[in-house]
Tab-separated table of C-alpha atoms in Angstrom:
chain	number	residue	atom	x	y	z
I	25	MET	CA	-40.442	-110.033	-143.795
I	26	ARG	CA	-43.157	-107.705	-143.054
I	27	ARG	CA	-44.706	-111.208	-141.117
I	28	ARG	CA	-42.196	-111.737	-138.870
I	29	LEU	CA	-41.617	-108.427	-137.991
I	30	LEU	CA	-45.519	-108.674	-136.520
I	31	GLY	CA	-45.099	-112.353	-134.996
I	32	GLY	CA	-41.856	-111.238	-133.383
I	33	ALA	CA	-43.393	-107.865	-131.933
I	34	LEU	CA	-46.366	-110.434	-131.082
I	35	MET	CA	-44.211	-112.322	-128.969
I	36	LEU	CA	-42.167	-109.951	-127.207
I	37	LEU	CA	-45.777	-108.489	-125.686
I	38	LEU	CA	-46.934	-111.576	-125.260
I	39	THR	CA	-43.910	-112.841	-123.421
I	40	GLY	CA	-43.885	-109.522	-121.167
I	41	CYS	CA	-47.898	-110.324	-119.877
I	42	ALA	CA	-46.442	-113.722	-118.887
I	43	SER	CA	-43.710	-112.875	-116.758
I	44	MET	CA	-45.603	-110.116	-114.635
I	45	SER	CA	-45.378	-111.143	-110.989
I	46	PRO	CA	-48.375	-110.952	-108.724
I	47	PRO	CA	-49.312	-107.915	-107.017
I	48	ALA	CA	-47.881	-108.160	-103.419
I	49	PRO	CA	-50.565	-108.589	-100.885
I	50	ALA	CA	-52.008	-105.422	-98.850
I	51	GLU	CA	-50.214	-104.492	-96.143
I	52	PRO	CA	-52.689	-103.797	-93.493
I	53	VAL	CA	-53.381	-100.303	-91.085
I	54	THR	CA	-54.112	-101.157	-87.932
I	55	GLY	CA	-54.458	-99.099	-84.797
I	56	ASN	CA	-57.033	-99.382	-81.641
I	57	VAL	CA	-60.168	-97.645	-81.601
I	58	PRO	CA	-62.592	-96.975	-78.574
I	59	GLY	CA	-66.294	-98.828	-78.590
I	60	SER	CA	-67.472	-102.536	-79.009
I	61	VAL	CA	-66.751	-104.230	-82.049
I	62	VAL	CA	-70.454	-103.705	-83.122
I	63	ASP	CA	-70.159	-100.250	-82.777
I	64	VAL	CA	-66.833	-99.770	-84.589
I	65	LEU	CA	-68.411	-101.974	-87.693
I	66	ASP	CA	-71.707	-99.686	-87.591
I	67	GLU	CA	-69.756	-96.565	-87.956
I	68	ALA	CA	-67.443	-97.890	-90.094
I	69	MET	CA	-70.629	-98.567	-92.999
I	70	ILE	CA	-71.955	-95.631	-92.131
I	71	LEU	CA	-68.588	-94.157	-92.912
I	72	LEU	CA	-68.163	-95.931	-96.182
I	73	MET	CA	-71.869	-95.236	-97.300
I	74	GLU	CA	-71.236	-91.525	-96.658
I	75	ARG	CA	-68.436	-92.193	-99.277
I	76	GLY	CA	-70.040	-93.608	-102.181
I	77	TYR	CA	-68.963	-96.974	-101.099
I	78	VAL	CA	-71.540	-100.023	-100.971
I	79	VAL	CA	-71.490	-102.822	-98.184
I	80	ARG	CA	-71.231	-106.221	-99.716
I	81	HIS	CA	-70.452	-107.931	-96.507
I	82	ALA	CA	-70.894	-107.648	-92.590
I	83	ASP	CA	-70.342	-110.041	-90.117
I	84	ALA	CA	-70.564	-108.430	-86.640
I	85	ASP	CA	-69.420	-112.176	-85.280
I	86	LEU	CA	-66.590	-112.415	-87.858
I	87	GLY	CA	-65.587	-108.708	-86.856
I	88	ARG	CA	-65.774	-107.982	-90.956
I	89	VAL	CA	-66.763	-105.317	-93.449
I	90	GLU	CA	-66.110	-105.474	-96.846
I	91	ALA	CA	-67.086	-102.742	-99.397
I	92	VAL	CA	-66.984	-101.241	-102.972
I	93	LEU	CA	-66.458	-98.633	-104.841
I	94	GLY	CA	-67.786	-98.711	-108.126
I	95	ARG	CA	-65.421	-96.256	-109.754
I	96	TRP	CA	-62.823	-96.923	-112.097
I	97	PRO	CA	-60.560	-98.455	-111.692
I	98	GLY	CA	-62.625	-99.450	-108.954
I	99	TYR	CA	-61.909	-99.477	-104.835
I	100	ARG	CA	-62.584	-102.662	-102.674
I	101	LEU	CA	-62.050	-101.964	-98.789
I	102	ARG	CA	-62.020	-104.509	-96.160
I	103	LEU	CA	-62.171	-103.733	-92.490
I	104	GLU	CA	-61.496	-106.557	-89.377
I	105	ALA	CA	-62.194	-105.500	-85.725
I	106	SER	CA	-61.743	-107.745	-82.730
I	107	PRO	CA	-61.953	-106.961	-79.001
I	108	ALA	CA	-59.228	-105.143	-77.301
I	109	GLU	CA	-57.747	-104.236	-74.394
I	110	ARG	CA	-59.501	-100.528	-74.559
I	111	GLY	CA	-62.021	-101.100	-77.297
I	112	SER	CA	-61.541	-102.315	-80.547
I	113	ARG	CA	-58.649	-103.506	-82.757
I	114	VAL	CA	-58.586	-102.133	-86.220
I	115	GLU	CA	-57.490	-103.720	-89.161
I	116	MET	CA	-57.735	-102.537	-92.890
I	117	THR	CA	-56.652	-103.121	-96.470
I	118	ALA	CA	-57.720	-101.936	-99.698
I	119	LEU	CA	-57.140	-102.776	-103.644
I	120	ARG	CA	-57.798	-100.198	-106.553
I	121	GLY	CA	-58.196	-102.101	-110.012
I	122	GLY	CA	-56.521	-105.289	-108.256
I	123	ARG	CA	-53.762	-103.308	-106.557
I	124	PRO	CA	-52.925	-102.582	-102.900
I	125	LEU	CA	-53.407	-99.043	-102.319
I	126	PRO	CA	-50.068	-97.947	-99.344
I	127	PRO	CA	-50.848	-97.785	-95.925
I	128	TRP	CA	-50.521	-94.255	-95.620
I	129	LEU	CA	-53.690	-93.447	-97.802
I	130	LEU	CA	-55.537	-95.328	-95.104
I	131	GLU	CA	-54.570	-93.493	-92.171
I	132	PRO	CA	-56.969	-90.786	-92.488
I	133	TRP	CA	-60.109	-92.925	-93.044
I	134	LEU	CA	-58.906	-94.746	-89.639
I	135	ALA	CA	-58.089	-91.304	-87.823
I	136	THR	CA	-61.427	-90.333	-88.656
I	137	LEU	CA	-63.083	-93.255	-87.887
I	138	ARG	CA	-61.387	-92.964	-84.744
I	139	THR	CA	-62.758	-89.496	-83.734
I	140	ARG	CA	-66.318	-90.366	-84.727
I	141	LEU	CA	-66.018	-93.275	-82.238
I	142	GLU	CA	-64.998	-90.939	-79.623
I	143	ASN	CA	-67.440	-88.190	-79.944
């Protein structure tokens, strides 16, 4: 009897794991900032490193920076910049523990980047 209960409990746990849906894709935060794409990427990397992130990939030709923060549960940020009419267009996404961060958590980061580029 005990084996059947244990087996049933195990089956329920495994069924729950198998039916979990993957996380929704990260919703990007977008905005325009002053400066060229190279200036935006340079300042973004400085800001990321000041906050403890490690820049894993940076490519000015692609206009992209990817950085990670090793603290639990693990953070990953991706920033893409492209030329715009007055400056650059920035798009940012971030994951925490493999799950997307809500855009409102990234908006202050984008505002800080914009302020630094204006000075």
